[in-house]
Tab-separated table of C-alpha atoms and ligand atoms in Angstrom:
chain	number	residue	atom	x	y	z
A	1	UNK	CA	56.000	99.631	84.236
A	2	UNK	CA	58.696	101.660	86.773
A	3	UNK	CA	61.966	101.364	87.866
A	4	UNK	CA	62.662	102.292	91.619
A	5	UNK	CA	66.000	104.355	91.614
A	6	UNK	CA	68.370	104.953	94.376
A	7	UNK	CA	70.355	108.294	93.754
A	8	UNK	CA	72.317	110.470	95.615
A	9	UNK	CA	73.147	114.630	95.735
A	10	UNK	CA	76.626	114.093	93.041
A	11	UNK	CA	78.105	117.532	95.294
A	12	UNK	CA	76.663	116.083	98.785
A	13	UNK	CA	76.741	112.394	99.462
A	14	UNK	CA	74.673	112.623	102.600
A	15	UNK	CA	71.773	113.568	100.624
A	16	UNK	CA	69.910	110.395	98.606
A	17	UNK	CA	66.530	109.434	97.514
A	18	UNK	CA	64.734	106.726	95.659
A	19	UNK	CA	62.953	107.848	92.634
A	20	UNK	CA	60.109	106.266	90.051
A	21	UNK	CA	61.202	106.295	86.492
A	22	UNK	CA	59.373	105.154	83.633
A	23	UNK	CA	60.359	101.797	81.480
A	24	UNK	CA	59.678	100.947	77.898
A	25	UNK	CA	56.992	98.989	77.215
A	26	UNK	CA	58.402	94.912	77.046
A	27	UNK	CA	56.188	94.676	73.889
A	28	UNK	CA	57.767	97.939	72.502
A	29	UNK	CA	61.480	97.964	73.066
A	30	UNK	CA	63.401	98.346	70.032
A	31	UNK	CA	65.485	95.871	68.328
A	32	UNK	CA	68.308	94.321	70.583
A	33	UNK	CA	67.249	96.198	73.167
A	34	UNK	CA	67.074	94.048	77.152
A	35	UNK	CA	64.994	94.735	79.943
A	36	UNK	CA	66.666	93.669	82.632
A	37	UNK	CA	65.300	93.053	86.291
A	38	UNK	CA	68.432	94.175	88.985
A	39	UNK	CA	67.832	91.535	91.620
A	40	UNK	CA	71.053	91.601	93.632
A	41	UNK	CA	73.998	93.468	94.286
A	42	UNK	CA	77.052	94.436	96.253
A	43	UNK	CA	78.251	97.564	98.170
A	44	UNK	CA	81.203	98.446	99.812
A	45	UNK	CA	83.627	100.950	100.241
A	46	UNK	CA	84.565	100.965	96.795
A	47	UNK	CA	80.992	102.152	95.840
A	48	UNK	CA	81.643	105.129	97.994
A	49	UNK	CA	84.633	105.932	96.447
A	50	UNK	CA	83.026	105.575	92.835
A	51	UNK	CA	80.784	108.097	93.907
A	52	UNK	CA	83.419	110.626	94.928
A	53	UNK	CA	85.261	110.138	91.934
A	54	UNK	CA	82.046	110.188	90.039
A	55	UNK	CA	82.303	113.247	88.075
A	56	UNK	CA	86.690	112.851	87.310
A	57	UNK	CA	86.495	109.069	86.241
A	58	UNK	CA	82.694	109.327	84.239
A	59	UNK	CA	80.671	107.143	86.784
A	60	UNK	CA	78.034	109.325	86.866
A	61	UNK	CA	77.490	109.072	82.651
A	62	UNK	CA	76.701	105.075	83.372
A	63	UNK	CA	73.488	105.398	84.557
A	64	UNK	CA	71.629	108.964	83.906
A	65	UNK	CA	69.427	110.847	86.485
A	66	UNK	CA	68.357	113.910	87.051
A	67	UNK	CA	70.413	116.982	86.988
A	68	UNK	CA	72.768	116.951	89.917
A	69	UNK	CA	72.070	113.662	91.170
A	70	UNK	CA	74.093	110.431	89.994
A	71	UNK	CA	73.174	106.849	90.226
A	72	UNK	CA	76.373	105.061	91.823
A	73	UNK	CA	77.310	101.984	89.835
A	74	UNK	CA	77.585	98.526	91.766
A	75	UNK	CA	78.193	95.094	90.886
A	76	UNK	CA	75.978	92.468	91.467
A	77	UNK	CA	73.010	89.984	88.889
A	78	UNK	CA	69.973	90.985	86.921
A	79	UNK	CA	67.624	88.608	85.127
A	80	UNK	CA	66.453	89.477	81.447
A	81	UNK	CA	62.537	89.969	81.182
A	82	UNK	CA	61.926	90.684	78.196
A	83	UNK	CA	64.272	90.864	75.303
A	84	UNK	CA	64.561	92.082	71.620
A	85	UNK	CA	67.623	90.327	71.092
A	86	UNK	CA	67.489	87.067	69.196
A	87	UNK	CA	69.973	85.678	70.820
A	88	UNK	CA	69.397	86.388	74.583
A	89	UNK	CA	66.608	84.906	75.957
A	90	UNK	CA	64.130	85.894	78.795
A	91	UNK	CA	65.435	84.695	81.873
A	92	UNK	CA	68.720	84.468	81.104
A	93	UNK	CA	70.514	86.023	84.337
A	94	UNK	CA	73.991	88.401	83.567
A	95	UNK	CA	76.736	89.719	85.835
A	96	UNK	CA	78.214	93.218	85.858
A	97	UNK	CA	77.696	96.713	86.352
A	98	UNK	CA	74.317	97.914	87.249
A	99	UNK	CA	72.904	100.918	88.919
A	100	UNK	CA	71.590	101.221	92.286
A	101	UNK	CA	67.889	100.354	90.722
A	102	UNK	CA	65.180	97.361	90.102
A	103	UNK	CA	65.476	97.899	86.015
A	104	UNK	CA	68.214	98.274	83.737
A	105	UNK	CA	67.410	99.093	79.574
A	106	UNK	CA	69.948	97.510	77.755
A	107	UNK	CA	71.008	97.790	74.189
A	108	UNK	CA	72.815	94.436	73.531
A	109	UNK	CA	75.601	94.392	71.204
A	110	UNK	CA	79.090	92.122	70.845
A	111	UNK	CA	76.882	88.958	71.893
A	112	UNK	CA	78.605	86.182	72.553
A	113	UNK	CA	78.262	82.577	74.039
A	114	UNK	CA	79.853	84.341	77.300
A	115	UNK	CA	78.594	87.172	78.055
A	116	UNK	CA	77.498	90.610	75.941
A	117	UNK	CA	77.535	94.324	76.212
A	118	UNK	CA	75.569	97.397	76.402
A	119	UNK	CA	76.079	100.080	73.484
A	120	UNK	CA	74.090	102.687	74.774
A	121	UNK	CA	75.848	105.859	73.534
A	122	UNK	CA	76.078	107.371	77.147
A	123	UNK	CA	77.935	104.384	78.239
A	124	UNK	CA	80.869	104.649	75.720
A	125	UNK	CA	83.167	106.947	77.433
A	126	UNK	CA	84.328	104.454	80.065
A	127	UNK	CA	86.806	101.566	80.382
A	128	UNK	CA	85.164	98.356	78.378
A	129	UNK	CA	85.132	96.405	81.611
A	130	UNK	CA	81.821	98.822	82.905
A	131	UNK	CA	80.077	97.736	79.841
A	132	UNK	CA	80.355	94.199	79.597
A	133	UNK	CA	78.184	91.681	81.031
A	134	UNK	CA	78.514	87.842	81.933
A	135	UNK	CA	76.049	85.540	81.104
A	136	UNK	CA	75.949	83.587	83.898
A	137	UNK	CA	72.812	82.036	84.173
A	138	UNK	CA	73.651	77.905	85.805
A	139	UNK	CA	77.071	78.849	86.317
A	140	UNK	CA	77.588	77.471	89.566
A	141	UNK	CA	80.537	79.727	90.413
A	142	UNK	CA	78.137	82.712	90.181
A	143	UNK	CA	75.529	81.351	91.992
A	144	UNK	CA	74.404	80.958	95.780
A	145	UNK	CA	76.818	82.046	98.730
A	146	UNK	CA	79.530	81.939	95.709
A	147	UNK	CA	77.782	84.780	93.600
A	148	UNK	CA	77.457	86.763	96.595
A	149	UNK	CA	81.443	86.611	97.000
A	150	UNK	CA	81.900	87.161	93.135
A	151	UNK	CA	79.845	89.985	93.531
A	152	UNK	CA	81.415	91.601	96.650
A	153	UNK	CA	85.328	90.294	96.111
A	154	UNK	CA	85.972	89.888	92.424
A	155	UNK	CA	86.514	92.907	91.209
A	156	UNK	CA	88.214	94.115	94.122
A	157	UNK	CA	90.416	91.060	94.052
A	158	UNK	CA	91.220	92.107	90.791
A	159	UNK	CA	92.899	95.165	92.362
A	160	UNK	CA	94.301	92.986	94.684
A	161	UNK	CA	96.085	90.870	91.960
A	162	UNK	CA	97.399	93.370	89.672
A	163	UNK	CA	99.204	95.208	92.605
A	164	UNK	CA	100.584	91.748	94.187
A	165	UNK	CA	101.661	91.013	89.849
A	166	UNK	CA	103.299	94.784	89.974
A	167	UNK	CA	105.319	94.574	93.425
A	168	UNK	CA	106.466	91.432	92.612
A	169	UNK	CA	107.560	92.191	88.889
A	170	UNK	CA	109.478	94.780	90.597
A	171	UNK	CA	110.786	92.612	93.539
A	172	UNK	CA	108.505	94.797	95.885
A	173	UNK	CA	110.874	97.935	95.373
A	174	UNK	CA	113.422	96.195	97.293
A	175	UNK	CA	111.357	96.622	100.603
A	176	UNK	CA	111.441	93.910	103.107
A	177	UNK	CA	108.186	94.573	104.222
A	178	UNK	CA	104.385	95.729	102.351
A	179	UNK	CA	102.546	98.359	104.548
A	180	UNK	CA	98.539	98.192	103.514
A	181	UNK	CA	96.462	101.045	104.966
A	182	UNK	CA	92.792	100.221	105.799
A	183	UNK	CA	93.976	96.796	105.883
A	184	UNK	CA	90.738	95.628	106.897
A	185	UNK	CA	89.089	96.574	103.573
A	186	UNK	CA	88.374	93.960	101.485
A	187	UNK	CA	90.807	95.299	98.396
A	188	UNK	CA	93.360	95.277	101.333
A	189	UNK	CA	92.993	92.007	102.716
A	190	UNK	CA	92.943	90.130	98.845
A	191	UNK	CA	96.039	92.015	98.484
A	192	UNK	CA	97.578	91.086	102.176
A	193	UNK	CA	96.403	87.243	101.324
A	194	UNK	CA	98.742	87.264	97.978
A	195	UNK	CA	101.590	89.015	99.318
A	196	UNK	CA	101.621	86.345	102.036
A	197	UNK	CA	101.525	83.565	100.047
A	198	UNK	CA	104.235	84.335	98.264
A	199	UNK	CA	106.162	84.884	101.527
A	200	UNK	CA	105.953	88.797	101.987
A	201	UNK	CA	105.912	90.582	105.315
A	202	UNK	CA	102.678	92.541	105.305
A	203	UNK	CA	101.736	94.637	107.886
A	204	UNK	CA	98.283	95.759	108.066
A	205	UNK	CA	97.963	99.454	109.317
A	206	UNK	CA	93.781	99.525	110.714
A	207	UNK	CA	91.975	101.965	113.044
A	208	UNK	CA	91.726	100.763	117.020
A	209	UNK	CA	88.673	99.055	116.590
A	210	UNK	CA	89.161	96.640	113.292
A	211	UNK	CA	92.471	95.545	114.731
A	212	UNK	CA	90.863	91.965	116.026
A	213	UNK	CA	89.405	91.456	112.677
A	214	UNK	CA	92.562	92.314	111.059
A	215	UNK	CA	94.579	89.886	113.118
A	216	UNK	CA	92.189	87.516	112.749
A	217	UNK	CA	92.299	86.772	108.944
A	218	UNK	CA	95.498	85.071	109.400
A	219	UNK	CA	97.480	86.799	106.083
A	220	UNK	CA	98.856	89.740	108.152
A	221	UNK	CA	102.210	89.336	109.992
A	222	UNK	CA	102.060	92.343	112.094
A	223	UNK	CA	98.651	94.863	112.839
A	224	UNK	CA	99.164	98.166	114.229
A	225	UNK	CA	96.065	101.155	114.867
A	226	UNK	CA	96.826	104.065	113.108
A	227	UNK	CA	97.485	105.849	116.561
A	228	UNK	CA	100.880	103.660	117.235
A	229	UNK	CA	102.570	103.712	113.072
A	230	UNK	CA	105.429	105.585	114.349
A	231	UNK	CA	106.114	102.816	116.491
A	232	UNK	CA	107.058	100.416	113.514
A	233	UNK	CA	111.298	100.358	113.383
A	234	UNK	CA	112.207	102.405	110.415
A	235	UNK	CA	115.794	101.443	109.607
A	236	UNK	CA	114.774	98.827	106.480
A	237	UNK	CA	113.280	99.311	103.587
A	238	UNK	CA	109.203	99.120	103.312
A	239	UNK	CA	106.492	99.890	100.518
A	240	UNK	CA	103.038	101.600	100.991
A	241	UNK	CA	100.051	100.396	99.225
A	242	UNK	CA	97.165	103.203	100.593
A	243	UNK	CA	93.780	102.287	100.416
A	244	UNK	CA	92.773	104.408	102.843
A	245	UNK	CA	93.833	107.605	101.264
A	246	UNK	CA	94.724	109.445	103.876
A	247	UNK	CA	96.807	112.444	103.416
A	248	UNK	CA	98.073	113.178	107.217
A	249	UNK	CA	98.389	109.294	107.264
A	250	UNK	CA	100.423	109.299	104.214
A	251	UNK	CA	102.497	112.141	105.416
A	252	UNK	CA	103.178	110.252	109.022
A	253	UNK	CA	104.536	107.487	107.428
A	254	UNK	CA	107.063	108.876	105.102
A	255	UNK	CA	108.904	110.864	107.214
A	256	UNK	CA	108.766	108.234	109.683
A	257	UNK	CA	110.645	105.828	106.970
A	258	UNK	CA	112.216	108.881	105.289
A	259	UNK	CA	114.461	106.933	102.351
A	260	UNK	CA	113.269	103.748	103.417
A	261	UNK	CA	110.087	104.077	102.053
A	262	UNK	CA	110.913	102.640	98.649
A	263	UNK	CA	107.492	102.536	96.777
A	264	UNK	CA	104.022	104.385	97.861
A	265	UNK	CA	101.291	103.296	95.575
A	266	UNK	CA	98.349	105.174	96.487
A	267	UNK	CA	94.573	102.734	95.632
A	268	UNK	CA	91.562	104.151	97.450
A	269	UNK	CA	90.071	106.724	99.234
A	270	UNK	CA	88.226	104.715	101.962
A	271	UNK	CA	88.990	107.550	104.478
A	272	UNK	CA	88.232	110.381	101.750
A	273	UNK	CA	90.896	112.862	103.775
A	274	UNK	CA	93.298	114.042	101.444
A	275	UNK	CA	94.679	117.364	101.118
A	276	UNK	CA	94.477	118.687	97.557
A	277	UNK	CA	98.033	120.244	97.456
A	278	UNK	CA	100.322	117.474	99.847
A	279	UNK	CA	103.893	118.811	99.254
A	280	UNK	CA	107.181	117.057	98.895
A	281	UNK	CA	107.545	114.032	101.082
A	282	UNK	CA	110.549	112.249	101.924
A	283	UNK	CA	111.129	108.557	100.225
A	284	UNK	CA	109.419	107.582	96.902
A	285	UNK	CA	107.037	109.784	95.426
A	286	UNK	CA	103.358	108.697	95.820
A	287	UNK	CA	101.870	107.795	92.689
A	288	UNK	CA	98.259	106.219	91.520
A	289	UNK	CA	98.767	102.860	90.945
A	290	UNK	CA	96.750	102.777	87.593
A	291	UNK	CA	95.348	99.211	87.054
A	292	UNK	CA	94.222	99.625	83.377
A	293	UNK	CA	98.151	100.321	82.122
A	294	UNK	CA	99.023	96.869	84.187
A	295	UNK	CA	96.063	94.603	82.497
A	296	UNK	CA	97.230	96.407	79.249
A	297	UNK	CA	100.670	95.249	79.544
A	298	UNK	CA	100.101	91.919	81.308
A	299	UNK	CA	97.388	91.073	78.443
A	300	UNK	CA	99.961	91.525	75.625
A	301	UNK	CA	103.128	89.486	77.304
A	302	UNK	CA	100.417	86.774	78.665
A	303	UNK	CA	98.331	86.512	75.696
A	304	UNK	CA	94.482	85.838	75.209
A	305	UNK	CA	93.364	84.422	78.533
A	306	UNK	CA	96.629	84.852	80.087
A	307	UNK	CA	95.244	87.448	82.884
A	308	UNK	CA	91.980	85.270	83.429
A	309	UNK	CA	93.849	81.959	84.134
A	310	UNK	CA	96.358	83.331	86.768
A	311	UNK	CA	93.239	85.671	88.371
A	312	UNK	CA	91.423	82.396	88.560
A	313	UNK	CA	94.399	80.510	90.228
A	314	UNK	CA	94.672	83.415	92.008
A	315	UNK	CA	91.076	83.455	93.166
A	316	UNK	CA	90.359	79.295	94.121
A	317	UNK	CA	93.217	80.086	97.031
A	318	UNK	CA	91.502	83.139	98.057
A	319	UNK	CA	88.048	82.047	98.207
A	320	UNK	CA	88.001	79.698	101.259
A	321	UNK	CA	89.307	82.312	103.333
A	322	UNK	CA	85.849	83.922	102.874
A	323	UNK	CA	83.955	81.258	104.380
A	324	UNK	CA	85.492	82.046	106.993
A	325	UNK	CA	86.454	85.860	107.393
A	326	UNK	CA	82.927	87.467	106.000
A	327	UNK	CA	79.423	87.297	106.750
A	328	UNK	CA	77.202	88.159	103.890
A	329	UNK	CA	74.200	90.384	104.980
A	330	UNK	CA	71.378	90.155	102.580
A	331	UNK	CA	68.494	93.509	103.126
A	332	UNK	CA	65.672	94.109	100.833
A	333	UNK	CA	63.817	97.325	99.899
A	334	UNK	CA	64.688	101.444	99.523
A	335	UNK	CA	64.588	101.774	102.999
A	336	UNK	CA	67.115	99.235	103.756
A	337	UNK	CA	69.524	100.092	101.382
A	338	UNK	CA	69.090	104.130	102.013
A	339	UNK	CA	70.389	102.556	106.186
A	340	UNK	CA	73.492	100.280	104.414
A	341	UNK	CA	74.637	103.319	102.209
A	342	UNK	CA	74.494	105.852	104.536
A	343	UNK	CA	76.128	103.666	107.079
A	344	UNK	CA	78.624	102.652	104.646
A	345	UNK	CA	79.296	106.202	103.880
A	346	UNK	CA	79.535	107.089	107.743
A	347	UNK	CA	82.139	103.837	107.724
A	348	UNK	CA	79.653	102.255	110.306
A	349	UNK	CA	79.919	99.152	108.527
A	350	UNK	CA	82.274	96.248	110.790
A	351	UNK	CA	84.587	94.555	108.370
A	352	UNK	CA	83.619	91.127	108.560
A	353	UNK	CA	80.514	91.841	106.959
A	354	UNK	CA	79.607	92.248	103.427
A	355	UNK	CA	76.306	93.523	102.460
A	356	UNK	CA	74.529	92.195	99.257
A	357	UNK	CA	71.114	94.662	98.857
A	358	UNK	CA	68.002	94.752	96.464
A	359	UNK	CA	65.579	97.772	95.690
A	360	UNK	CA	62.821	95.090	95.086
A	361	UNK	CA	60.646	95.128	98.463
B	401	NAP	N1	92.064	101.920	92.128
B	401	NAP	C1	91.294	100.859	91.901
B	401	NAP	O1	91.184	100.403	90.764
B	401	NAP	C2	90.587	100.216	93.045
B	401	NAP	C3	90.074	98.916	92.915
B	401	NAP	C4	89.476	98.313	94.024
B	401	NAP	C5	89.361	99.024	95.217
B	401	NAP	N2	89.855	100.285	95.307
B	401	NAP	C6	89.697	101.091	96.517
B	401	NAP	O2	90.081	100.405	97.708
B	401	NAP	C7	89.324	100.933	98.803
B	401	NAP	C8	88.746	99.780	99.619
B	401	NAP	O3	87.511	99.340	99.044
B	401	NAP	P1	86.716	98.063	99.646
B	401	NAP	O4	85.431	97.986	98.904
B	401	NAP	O5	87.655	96.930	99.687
B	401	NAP	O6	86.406	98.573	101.119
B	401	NAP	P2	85.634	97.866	102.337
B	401	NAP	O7	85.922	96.428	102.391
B	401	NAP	O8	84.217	98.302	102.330
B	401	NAP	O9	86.451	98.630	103.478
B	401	NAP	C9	85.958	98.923	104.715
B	401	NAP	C10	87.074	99.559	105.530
B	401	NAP	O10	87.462	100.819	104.991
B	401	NAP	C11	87.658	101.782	106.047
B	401	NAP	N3	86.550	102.760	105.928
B	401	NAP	C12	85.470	102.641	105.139
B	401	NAP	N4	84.698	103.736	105.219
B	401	NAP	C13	85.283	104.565	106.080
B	401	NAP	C14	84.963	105.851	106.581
B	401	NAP	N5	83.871	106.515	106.176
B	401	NAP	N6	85.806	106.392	107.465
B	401	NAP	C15	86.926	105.737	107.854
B	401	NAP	N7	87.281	104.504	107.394
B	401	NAP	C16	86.473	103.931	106.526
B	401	NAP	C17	87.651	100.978	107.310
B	401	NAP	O11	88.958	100.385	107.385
B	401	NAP	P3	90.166	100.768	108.386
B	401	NAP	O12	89.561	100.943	109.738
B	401	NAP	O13	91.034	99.533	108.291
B	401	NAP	O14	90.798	102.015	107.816
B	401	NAP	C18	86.646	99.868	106.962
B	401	NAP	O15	86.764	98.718	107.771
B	401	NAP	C19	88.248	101.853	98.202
B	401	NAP	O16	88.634	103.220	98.296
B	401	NAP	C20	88.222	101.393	96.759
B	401	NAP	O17	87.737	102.349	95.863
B	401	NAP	C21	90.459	100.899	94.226
């Protein structure tokens, strides 16, 4: 039996292939070992950006391929099919972190009733969250249309939450107003929904063309194309959550708001233009926003389950906005999802869609 791989050049992005790889035989694995069939996943713009930070946050040690090509992680549902575990079943269907493949070999350990996790050496040197696995099989929350947004949103709306939970533990830096760059990204527009609903300004900073979209989704107060930011009045204070990770951008903004700019949390790298060495800039210092340290600290003041309730709350307000905001775009097959990744790459992708994709033909 084969897998069908998707990887891609780890020092060129443009260049990817799909490649054959052997499995263990079902009748052969060793104990506690899974085979698991990858039937459906996500990809975004977050992929793209595990991908460039593959080699400085350990992406690429997730899922091994050949010598100078990685495998870029994505999140999305593969069913069990055969299984040396005594307490996971075939068929059993699991959420998480797979590669961009049709098979994943799993060694099962830490089973529980909710979910389990693979404790394949190679996989040890990342955050616990990248190892772990739901077991989701006739959850209804993870299934249909509702799986597809679990598997695009959640853990972007995770991101979302912890940086709403930060601003407002800080009471937003004393800014009057929340700037979000690439505010038509997904991350962005999670994080633009909470920030409204608790009665924030947000103004969503887009390029020309997503600005409909933007204005569209309702949680934004004000939209402005990256062409017209020095337009914005700069004589109150403002904080700058940067998804798009633009450096020029970046620099644009905070000397346009000088000592206004009160916080500048930098997120993603949508854009994937920044300068290695930026300088002094005037106003708060950027800074990573680093969401392990926040779950950390949130998880020992809010206790067990104390992060999971208020994502959930979080997450039931959030969801019916995506009923309405994003068409899911379902393609099958290498071929297909070579087109979505390199058009994802490119940024060819409009932002009302979200593409859920499958290696099987
Ligand atoms: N630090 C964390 O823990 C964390 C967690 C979650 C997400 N993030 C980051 O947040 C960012 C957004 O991710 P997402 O999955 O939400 O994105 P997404 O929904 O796929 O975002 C699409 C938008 O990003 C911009 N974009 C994408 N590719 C581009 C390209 N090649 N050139 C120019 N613009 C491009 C465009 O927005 P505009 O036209 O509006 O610029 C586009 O509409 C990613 O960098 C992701 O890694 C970080």
């Amino acid at each position: 039996m084969t897998s069908i791989n998707f990887i891609v050049a780890k020092d060129d992005l443009d260049q990817c292939k799909t490649i054959t790889t052997r499995l263990p035989d079902a009748d052969a694995l060793p104990q506690d070992v899974l085979l698991v069939r990858v039937d459906r996943f996500a990809f975004t713009a977050n992929n793209i950006t595990y991908a460039v930070l593959g080699d400085e946050l350990k992406y690429w040690q997730l899922f091994l391929e050949p010598s100078g090509f990685g495998n870029i992680p994505v999140w999305g549902f593969g069913d069990v099919i055969a299984s040396k575990h005594p307490h996971v079943a075939v068929g059993e269907r699991l959420f998480g972190y797979f590669p961009m493949a049709t098979h994943l070999v799993i060694e099962a350990t830490d089973v529980s009733k909710r979910g389990l996790r693979d404790g394949a050496a190679h996989r040890q040197g990342v955050a616990p969250v990248y190892n772990a696995y739901a077991r989701v099989s006739g959850d209804p929350a993870y299934a249909g249309r509702h799986g597809d947004y679990q598997a695009l949103l959640r853990p972007l709306f995770m991101l979302s939450f912890l940086v709403d939970d930060f601003l407002a533990e800080h009471d937003d830096f004393g800014a009057g107003a929340v700037l979000l760059s690439s505010a038509s990204s997904k991350t962005a527009f999670g994080l633009a929904h909470l920030l409204h609903r608790r009665g924030r300004k947000v103004i969503g900073l887009t390029s020309a063309g997503n600005t409909g979209f933007v204005t569209s989704l309702g949680c934004y107060d004000e939209v402005v194309s990256y062409d017209r930011v020095t337009s914005l009045p700069s004589d109150a204070p403002v904080a700058f959550v940067d998804m798009a990770g633009n450096s020029a951008l970046r620099a644009e903004l905070h000397r346009h708001f000088g000592s206004q700019m009160k916080c500048s949390l930098r997120v993603g790298l949508t854009h994937r233009a920044t300068a290695a060495d930026e300088g002094e800039l005037p106003g708060a210092k950027p800074r990573w926003f680093f969401a392990p340290d926040q779950i950390r600290r949130r998880a020992k003041e809010w206790g067990p389950g104390g992060i999971e309730q208020r994502l959930g709350a979080a997450w039931s307000g959030f969801a019916p906005l995506l009923e309405r905001c994003l068409t899911v775009v379902e393609s099958r097959g290498p071929e297909a999802v070579r087109q979505i990744y390199l058009d994802t790459l490119k940024g060819r992708i409009p932002p009302e869609q979200g593409h859920m994709l499958s290696l099987l033909g």
